[in-house]
Coordinates of C-alpha atoms and ligand atoms in Angstrom, one line a residue:
M1 CA -0.2 0.2 0.0
T2 CA 1.3 3.5 -1.0
E3 CA 2.2 5.5 2.1
I4 CA 0.0 8.7 2.3
L5 CA 1.8 11.7 4.0
S6 CA -0.4 13.3 6.8
G7 CA 0.3 16.8 5.9
P8 CA 1.4 19.1 3.0
G9 CA 5.2 19.6 4.6
P10 CA 7.1 22.6 4.2
A11 CA 7.1 24.6 0.7
P12 CA 10.3 24.7 -1.2
R13 CA 11.3 28.7 -0.8
R14 CA 14.1 29.4 -2.9
G15 CA 13.5 31.4 -6.2
S16 CA 9.7 30.7 -5.5
G17 CA 9.0 34.7 -5.4
W18 CA 9.9 35.7 -8.6
R19 CA 8.3 32.5 -10.2
R20 CA 5.1 33.7 -8.5
W21 CA 5.0 37.1 -10.3
R22 CA 5.9 35.5 -13.4
N23 CA 3.5 32.7 -13.3
R24 CA 0.6 35.3 -12.2
K25 CA 1.5 37.4 -15.2
I26 CA 1.6 34.9 -17.8
A27 CA -1.6 33.2 -16.3
S28 CA -3.5 36.7 -16.9
P29 CA -5.6 36.9 -19.8
G30 CA -5.0 40.4 -20.4
F31 CA -1.0 39.8 -20.5
Q32 CA -1.5 37.0 -22.9
S33 CA -3.7 39.0 -25.3
W34 CA -1.2 41.8 -25.2
A35 CA 1.9 39.5 -25.6
S36 CA 0.2 37.5 -28.5
R37 CA 0.0 41.0 -30.3
F38 CA 3.4 42.5 -29.5
F39 CA 5.8 42.0 -32.2
L40 CA 8.6 40.7 -29.8
T41 CA 6.5 38.1 -27.8
R42 CA 3.9 37.2 -30.4
R43 CA 6.0 34.2 -31.9
H44 CA 7.0 32.8 -28.5
V45 CA 3.1 33.0 -27.5
R46 CA 2.1 30.9 -30.6
R47 CA 5.0 28.4 -30.1
E48 CA 3.5 28.0 -26.4
G49 CA 0.0 27.9 -27.7
E50 CA 1.0 25.0 -30.1
R51 CA 3.0 23.1 -27.4
M52 CA -0.1 23.6 -24.9
F53 CA -2.4 22.2 -27.7
D54 CA -0.4 19.2 -28.1
L55 CA -0.4 18.6 -24.1
V56 CA -4.3 19.2 -24.5
S57 CA -5.0 16.7 -27.3
G58 CA -2.1 14.3 -27.1
F59 CA -4.5 11.3 -26.1
V60 CA -6.5 11.9 -29.3
Y61 CA -3.3 11.8 -31.3
S62 CA -2.3 8.4 -29.9
Q63 CA -5.8 7.2 -30.7
V64 CA -5.6 8.4 -34.2
L65 CA -2.0 6.4 -34.4
W66 CA -3.8 3.4 -32.7
A67 CA -6.4 3.3 -35.5
V68 CA -3.8 3.6 -38.3
V69 CA -1.9 0.8 -36.8
E70 CA -5.1 -1.3 -36.1
L71 CA -6.1 -0.9 -39.8
D72 CA -2.7 -1.7 -41.1
L73 CA -2.4 1.6 -43.1
L74 CA 1.4 1.8 -42.6
E75 CA 2.1 -1.2 -44.7
A76 CA -0.7 -0.4 -46.9
T77 CA 0.7 3.0 -47.9
C78 CA 4.5 2.0 -47.9
D79 CA 5.3 1.3 -51.4
E80 CA 2.6 3.3 -53.6
A81 CA 0.3 6.2 -52.8
Q82 CA -3.2 5.0 -52.2
S83 CA -6.3 6.5 -53.3
L84 CA -9.0 7.4 -50.6
A85 CA -11.5 5.1 -52.2
A86 CA -9.0 2.1 -52.1
L87 CA -8.3 2.7 -48.5
A88 CA -11.7 3.0 -47.5
H89 CA -12.7 -0.2 -49.2
R90 CA -9.8 -2.1 -47.6
A91 CA -10.8 -0.9 -44.2
A92 CA -14.5 -1.0 -44.6
I93 CA -14.9 2.6 -43.4
P94 CA -17.2 5.1 -45.3
V95 CA -14.9 7.4 -47.5
D96 CA -15.5 10.6 -45.9
R97 CA -14.6 9.2 -42.5
M98 CA -11.4 7.5 -44.0
E99 CA -10.4 10.9 -45.3
A100 CA -10.8 12.3 -41.7
L101 CA -8.4 9.5 -40.7
M102 CA -5.8 9.9 -43.4
Q103 CA -5.9 13.8 -43.1
A104 CA -5.4 13.3 -39.3
G105 CA -2.6 10.8 -39.8
T106 CA -0.9 13.2 -42.5
A107 CA -1.2 16.1 -39.9
L108 CA 0.5 14.0 -37.5
G109 CA 3.3 13.2 -40.0
L110 CA 2.6 9.5 -40.6
F111 CA 1.7 10.1 -44.3
D112 CA 2.5 12.7 -47.3
R113 CA -0.2 13.7 -49.9
V114 CA 1.0 12.4 -53.1
G115 CA -1.0 13.1 -56.2
G116 CA -4.9 12.5 -55.1
G117 CA -3.8 10.1 -52.6
Y118 CA -1.6 9.2 -49.4
Q119 CA 1.5 7.6 -49.1
L120 CA 3.5 6.6 -46.0
S121 CA 5.9 9.5 -44.8
S122 CA 9.6 9.0 -43.8
L123 CA 8.4 9.1 -40.0
G124 CA 5.6 6.7 -40.6
A125 CA 8.3 4.2 -42.3
A126 CA 10.7 4.7 -39.5
L127 CA 7.7 3.9 -36.9
M128 CA 6.6 0.8 -39.3
G129 CA 10.1 -0.6 -39.0
A130 CA 11.2 0.3 -35.4
P131 CA 11.2 -3.2 -33.9
G132 CA 8.4 -3.9 -31.4
V133 CA 6.8 -0.2 -31.6
V134 CA 3.7 -1.2 -33.7
G135 CA 3.2 -4.1 -31.5
M136 CA 3.5 -1.8 -28.1
I137 CA 1.1 0.6 -30.0
R138 CA -1.5 -2.3 -30.5
H139 CA -1.3 -3.5 -26.8
H140 CA -1.9 0.1 -25.7
D141 CA -6.0 -0.5 -25.7
V142 CA -5.5 -2.0 -22.3
F143 CA -3.1 0.7 -20.9
Y144 CA -5.2 3.7 -22.1
R145 CA -8.5 2.3 -20.9
D146 CA -6.7 2.5 -17.6
M147 CA -5.6 5.9 -18.3
Q148 CA -9.1 7.2 -18.7
D149 CA -9.1 8.0 -14.9
P150 CA -5.5 8.6 -13.9
V151 CA -6.4 10.2 -10.6
A152 CA -8.0 6.7 -9.6
I153 CA -4.8 5.3 -10.5
L154 CA -2.8 7.6 -8.5
R155 CA -5.0 7.1 -5.4
G156 CA -4.7 3.4 -5.9
E157 CA -8.6 3.0 -6.1
K158 CA -8.9 1.4 -9.4
E159 CA -8.7 -2.3 -10.4
T160 CA -6.7 -1.7 -13.3
E161 CA -6.7 -4.0 -16.5
L162 CA -2.8 -3.7 -16.7
A163 CA -2.5 -5.2 -13.2
R164 CA -3.9 -8.4 -14.6
F165 CA -2.4 -8.1 -18.2
W166 CA 1.5 -8.7 -17.8
P167 CA 1.4 -10.9 -14.4
Y168 CA -1.2 -13.1 -16.5
V169 CA 1.1 -13.2 -19.4
F170 CA 4.4 -13.9 -17.3
G171 CA 3.0 -15.5 -14.2
A172 CA 0.7 -18.1 -13.2
G173 CA -1.5 -17.5 -16.3
A174 CA 1.1 -18.2 -18.5
A175 CA 0.8 -21.7 -17.6
E176 CA -2.8 -21.9 -18.2
S177 CA -2.5 -20.2 -21.5
P178 CA 0.9 -20.9 -22.9
E179 CA -0.5 -19.1 -26.3
V180 CA -1.1 -15.7 -24.6
A181 CA 2.3 -16.1 -23.0
R182 CA 3.9 -16.9 -26.3
R183 CA 2.1 -13.7 -27.9
Y184 CA 3.2 -11.2 -25.4
S185 CA 6.7 -12.8 -24.8
K186 CA 7.1 -12.1 -28.7
L187 CA 6.0 -8.5 -28.0
M188 CA 8.8 -8.3 -25.3
A189 CA 11.2 -9.9 -27.4
D190 CA 10.4 -7.8 -30.4
S191 CA 10.9 -4.7 -28.7
Q192 CA 14.1 -6.0 -27.1
A193 CA 16.2 -5.3 -30.2
L194 CA 16.4 -1.7 -29.6
V195 CA 17.0 -2.1 -25.9
A196 CA 19.8 -4.5 -26.6
E197 CA 21.5 -2.2 -29.1
E198 CA 21.5 0.7 -26.5
T199 CA 22.8 -1.7 -23.8
L200 CA 25.4 -3.2 -25.8
R201 CA 26.5 0.1 -27.2
S202 CA 27.0 1.5 -23.7
G203 CA 29.9 -0.9 -23.0
A204 CA 28.2 -2.4 -20.1
L205 CA 29.4 -5.9 -21.2
D206 CA 33.0 -5.1 -22.2
G207 CA 35.1 -7.7 -20.7
V208 CA 32.6 -10.1 -19.5
A209 CA 33.1 -13.7 -20.0
R210 CA 30.0 -15.4 -18.7
L211 CA 26.8 -13.4 -18.7
M212 CA 23.6 -14.5 -16.8
D213 CA 20.5 -12.8 -17.9
V214 CA 17.8 -12.9 -15.2
G215 CA 14.2 -12.2 -16.3
G216 CA 15.6 -12.7 -19.8
G217 CA 12.5 -13.8 -21.2
T218 CA 12.9 -15.8 -24.5
G219 CA 16.5 -15.0 -24.9
A220 CA 16.2 -11.9 -27.2
F221 CA 18.9 -10.0 -25.2
L222 CA 21.2 -12.9 -24.9
A223 CA 21.0 -13.8 -28.5
A224 CA 22.0 -10.1 -29.5
A225 CA 24.6 -10.3 -26.9
G226 CA 25.8 -13.5 -28.1
T227 CA 25.8 -12.4 -31.7
A228 CA 27.9 -9.3 -30.9
R229 CA 30.2 -11.2 -28.8
P230 CA 31.0 -14.7 -30.3
D231 CA 33.0 -15.7 -27.3
L232 CA 30.4 -14.9 -24.7
K233 CA 29.0 -17.9 -22.5
M234 CA 25.4 -17.3 -21.3
V235 CA 22.8 -18.4 -18.9
L236 CA 19.2 -17.5 -19.3
F237 CA 17.1 -17.7 -16.1
D238 CA 13.4 -16.9 -16.2
L239 CA 10.1 -18.5 -15.0
P240 CA 9.6 -22.2 -16.3
A241 CA 6.7 -21.2 -18.4
V242 CA 8.5 -18.7 -20.6
V243 CA 11.9 -20.3 -20.9
P244 CA 10.9 -23.3 -23.4
D245 CA 11.0 -20.5 -26.2
A246 CA 14.4 -19.6 -25.5
D247 CA 15.6 -23.0 -25.8
E248 CA 14.3 -22.9 -29.4
R249 CA 15.6 -19.7 -30.2
F250 CA 19.3 -20.6 -29.0
R251 CA 19.0 -23.9 -31.2
A252 CA 17.8 -21.8 -34.3
L253 CA 20.8 -19.2 -33.8
G254 CA 23.2 -22.3 -33.4
M255 CA 24.1 -20.8 -29.9
A256 CA 22.7 -23.7 -27.8
D257 CA 26.2 -24.8 -26.9
R258 CA 27.1 -21.6 -25.4
V259 CA 24.0 -21.2 -23.3
T260 CA 22.5 -22.6 -20.4
V261 CA 18.7 -22.2 -19.8
A262 CA 17.2 -22.4 -16.4
G263 CA 13.7 -22.1 -15.3
G264 CA 12.7 -20.8 -11.9
S265 CA 11.6 -17.8 -9.9
F266 CA 14.3 -15.3 -8.6
R267 CA 11.8 -14.8 -5.8
D268 CA 11.9 -18.4 -4.2
D269 CA 14.9 -20.2 -6.2
P270 CA 18.4 -20.1 -5.9
L271 CA 20.3 -18.3 -8.9
P272 CA 22.6 -20.4 -11.0
E273 CA 26.1 -20.0 -10.2
G274 CA 29.2 -19.3 -12.4
A275 CA 28.3 -16.0 -14.3
D276 CA 30.7 -13.2 -13.6
A277 CA 28.2 -10.7 -14.8
V278 CA 24.3 -10.6 -14.4
S279 CA 22.1 -8.4 -16.4
L280 CA 18.4 -7.3 -15.4
V281 CA 17.0 -6.0 -18.5
R282 CA 13.7 -4.3 -18.2
V283 CA 13.0 -6.4 -15.0
C284 CA 13.5 -3.9 -12.1
Y285 CA 10.7 -1.4 -13.2
D286 CA 8.1 -4.3 -13.0
H287 CA 8.7 -4.6 -9.1
A288 CA 8.5 -2.9 -6.0
D289 CA 11.5 -1.8 -4.0
D290 CA 11.7 -4.6 -1.6
T291 CA 11.5 -7.3 -4.3
V292 CA 14.2 -5.5 -6.5
L293 CA 16.4 -4.9 -3.5
A294 CA 16.0 -8.7 -2.3
L295 CA 17.0 -9.6 -6.1
M296 CA 19.9 -7.3 -6.1
R297 CA 21.1 -8.9 -2.9
K298 CA 20.7 -12.5 -4.2
I299 CA 22.8 -11.5 -7.5
F300 CA 25.3 -10.0 -5.2
A301 CA 25.7 -13.3 -3.1
T302 CA 25.8 -15.3 -6.3
L303 CA 28.5 -13.3 -8.2
P304 CA 32.3 -13.9 -7.6
A305 CA 34.5 -11.1 -6.5
G306 CA 34.9 -8.7 -9.0
G307 CA 31.5 -9.6 -10.8
R308 CA 29.2 -7.1 -12.3
L309 CA 25.5 -6.2 -12.2
I310 CA 24.1 -4.6 -15.1
V311 CA 20.7 -2.9 -15.0
S312 CA 19.2 -1.6 -18.5
E313 CA 15.8 -0.2 -19.0
P314 CA 13.9 3.1 -19.5
M315 CA 14.5 5.1 -16.5
A316 CA 13.0 8.3 -14.7
G317 CA 15.0 11.6 -14.7
G318 CA 15.1 12.2 -10.9
A319 CA 16.2 16.0 -10.6
R320 CA 15.5 16.3 -14.5
P321 CA 12.2 14.6 -15.1
N322 CA 12.0 13.2 -19.0
R323 CA 8.7 12.5 -20.8
A324 CA 9.4 8.8 -21.4
G325 CA 10.5 7.9 -18.0
D326 CA 8.5 10.1 -15.7
A327 CA 5.1 10.5 -17.8
Y328 CA 4.8 7.3 -19.9
F329 CA 6.6 4.5 -17.8
A330 CA 5.9 6.1 -14.4
F331 CA 2.1 5.9 -15.2
Y332 CA 2.6 2.5 -16.9
C333 CA 4.2 1.1 -14.0
M334 CA 1.8 2.6 -11.7
A335 CA -1.3 1.1 -13.7
M336 CA 0.6 -2.3 -13.5
R337 CA 0.5 -1.7 -9.7
T338 CA 3.6 -3.6 -8.8
G339 CA 6.6 -1.7 -10.1
R340 CA 8.0 1.9 -10.6
A341 CA 10.2 3.8 -13.1
R342 CA 13.3 4.7 -11.2
S343 CA 15.9 7.2 -11.9
P344 CA 19.5 5.9 -12.5
E345 CA 20.7 7.5 -9.2
R346 CA 17.7 5.7 -7.2
L347 CA 18.9 2.4 -8.9
A348 CA 22.6 3.1 -8.0
E349 CA 21.7 3.7 -4.3
M350 CA 19.8 0.3 -4.4
M351 CA 22.7 -1.4 -5.9
K352 CA 24.9 0.2 -3.2
E353 CA 22.5 -0.9 -0.4
A354 CA 22.7 -4.6 -1.8
G355 CA 26.6 -4.2 -1.4
F356 CA 27.9 -3.3 -5.0
Q357 CA 30.5 -0.5 -5.3
G358 CA 32.0 1.7 -8.1
V359 CA 28.6 2.1 -9.6
D360 CA 28.8 3.7 -13.2
M361 CA 26.0 5.2 -15.4
P362 CA 27.3 4.7 -19.0
R363 CA 25.5 7.1 -21.2
T364 CA 22.9 5.5 -23.8
H365 CA 22.1 7.3 -27.0
R366 CA 18.4 7.0 -26.9
P367 CA 17.5 7.2 -22.9
F368 CA 13.8 6.7 -23.9
I369 CA 14.4 3.1 -24.9
A370 CA 17.0 2.4 -22.1
S371 CA 19.4 3.7 -19.6
V372 CA 22.0 1.6 -18.0
V373 CA 23.5 1.5 -14.5
V374 CA 26.4 -0.9 -13.7
G375 CA 27.6 -2.0 -10.4
G376 CA 30.6 -4.1 -9.3
K377 CA 31.1 -6.7 -6.4
P378 CA 34.3 -5.7 -4.7
G379 CA 37.1 -8.2 -4.3
A380 CA 39.1 -9.2 -7.2
T381 CA 40.2 -7.5 -10.4
Ligands
LIG1 C1 17.2 6.7 -46.6 C2 17.0 8.4 -46.7 C3 16.7 8.7 -48.1 C4 17.2 9.2 -45.8 C5 17.8 8.8 -44.6 C6 17.2 9.9 -43.5 C7 17.2 9.3 -42.4 C8 18.9 8.7 -41.7 C9 16.3 9.0 -41.4 C10 16.2 8.3 -40.2 C11 15.0 7.3 -40.3 C12 15.1 6.3 -39.1 C13 15.9 5.2 -39.5 C14 14.6 6.5 -38.0 C15 14.7 5.5 -36.9 C16 13.9 5.6 -35.9 C17 13.9 4.9 -34.8 C18 14.5 3.5 -34.8 C19 12.9 5.1 -33.6 C20 12.5 4.2 -32.7 C21 11.5 4.7 -31.7 C22 11.2 3.9 -30.7 C23 10.2 4.0 -29.9 C24 9.3 5.1 -30.2 C25 10.0 3.1 -29.0 C26 8.9 3.0 -28.0 C27 8.7 2.1 -27.0 C28 7.7 1.9 -26.2 C29 6.4 2.6 -26.3 C30 7.8 0.8 -25.3 C31 7.1 0.4 -24.4 C32 7.3 -0.8 -23.4 C33 6.4 -1.2 -22.4 C34 5.2 -0.7 -22.2 C35 7.0 -2.2 -21.7 C36 6.4 -2.8 -20.9 C37 6.9 -3.9 -20.3 C38 6.6 -4.1 -18.6 C39 5.3 -4.9 -18.5 C40 6.4 -2.8 -17.8 O1 7.8 -4.8 -18.2
SAM2 C1 9.5 -7.1 -19.0 S1 9.9 -8.5 -19.3 C2 11.3 -8.4 -19.8 C3 12.0 -9.6 -20.6 C4 13.6 -9.4 -21.2 N1 14.5 -9.0 -20.1 C5 13.4 -8.1 -22.2 O1 13.8 -7.1 -21.8 O2 12.7 -8.3 -23.1 C6 10.2 -9.2 -17.7 C7 10.5 -10.6 -17.5 O3 10.8 -10.8 -16.2 C8 10.5 -12.2 -15.9 N2 10.1 -12.4 -14.6 C9 9.1 -11.8 -13.7 N3 9.1 -12.3 -12.6 C10 10.2 -13.3 -12.4 C11 10.8 -14.2 -11.4 N4 10.0 -14.2 -10.3 N5 11.6 -15.0 -11.6 C12 12.2 -14.8 -13.1 N6 11.8 -14.4 -14.0 C13 10.8 -13.6 -13.7 C14 9.1 -12.4 -16.7 O4 8.7 -13.7 -17.1 C15 9.6 -11.7 -18.0 O5 10.3 -12.4 -19.0

């Protein structure tokens, strides 16, 4: 249960005086009207207005994107411009409504108007090809139904759909419905490609001889790591219902002799020994602090002296909040009701609490996909 503070607490004071004056000024309709006419401020006012409009209507933009994906319009317009009549026929939607959708998609930058029709834009093409992104958009219907009432999510009053969704996919439900587990494990695995790219590029694996990926799903991260590092020995650990597909993946890639696959729960079972590094890729943000801390302690105990823990996932910004971590992933995790998006500094603190030292935060190129925190077990070289 989330703790509720009893009172408002002391207000931060430094710098609040001039901000009060500025905010009251900018919020006044008279000032706004004047600034929107004055030649030195009117462009800024217009830009702020556009930013504001995007904030106000972002949910609608996302839903337009969802309809475009659901109706498979990215693929349909990739190679050749399509007429409205053809698109409308294909989607079984009246032409005037189809026109509304294509115009909306064009306004959002997904299509170009070509001749009398529509063709996929370069942004649309990047989105269509970005591994796992279309699948993520498709599964957003579950999350966005929960997000209809964010205040209820914040107060913890709501039975969210997401709270049932992933635990069902990866937990007990996976055993009851291997088909569902397989479908959404595939979504995780598809979206892993970009995460693996960022993690490997960060240099976090440099010098590692035997890597154990805990919560490694169906092995997409190890497959990428093993491809980039042909000398790497690997261990995959995940729930028993999830790992059979990993076996298949490693066999197909000809990596089976380099990988040991182990089924178990990091909550209840001991972790396999022998790895000099352990990765937790998109695992910590699924779990509460006590679970993550217990897991980090277990990993610390399993690693040899000189061993390394690598955490990689999208992270919150701490003192400098960012949209992906502090808005999207923070609310996603809150709707799941089990985990939370943490800043690299917070994860570093938890690692230190578990015993790790020399904690480092190598920069990644696209933090909205993953940031990385690495800690070492003191002792050997
Ligand atoms: C070729 C010519 C003529 C010109 C070239 C010009 C040029 C270089 C253009 C660049 C185009 C290009 C290649 C762009 C590539 C863009 C890419 C790769 C973008 C990637 C975007 C990735 C995104 C938006 C990822 C979003 C991920 C999301 C929303 C993930 C959500 C994950 C969730 C909810 C996970 C949940 C799991 C749980 C349960 C919490 O554990
Ligand atoms: C969000 S997925 C990430 C999978 C993979 N690392 C990736 O980034 O694609 C979280 C993974 O943690 C696994 N997991 C959850 N609880 C676990 C537990 N108690 N023991 C082992 N694995 C667990 C899930 O089965 C799932 O594969």
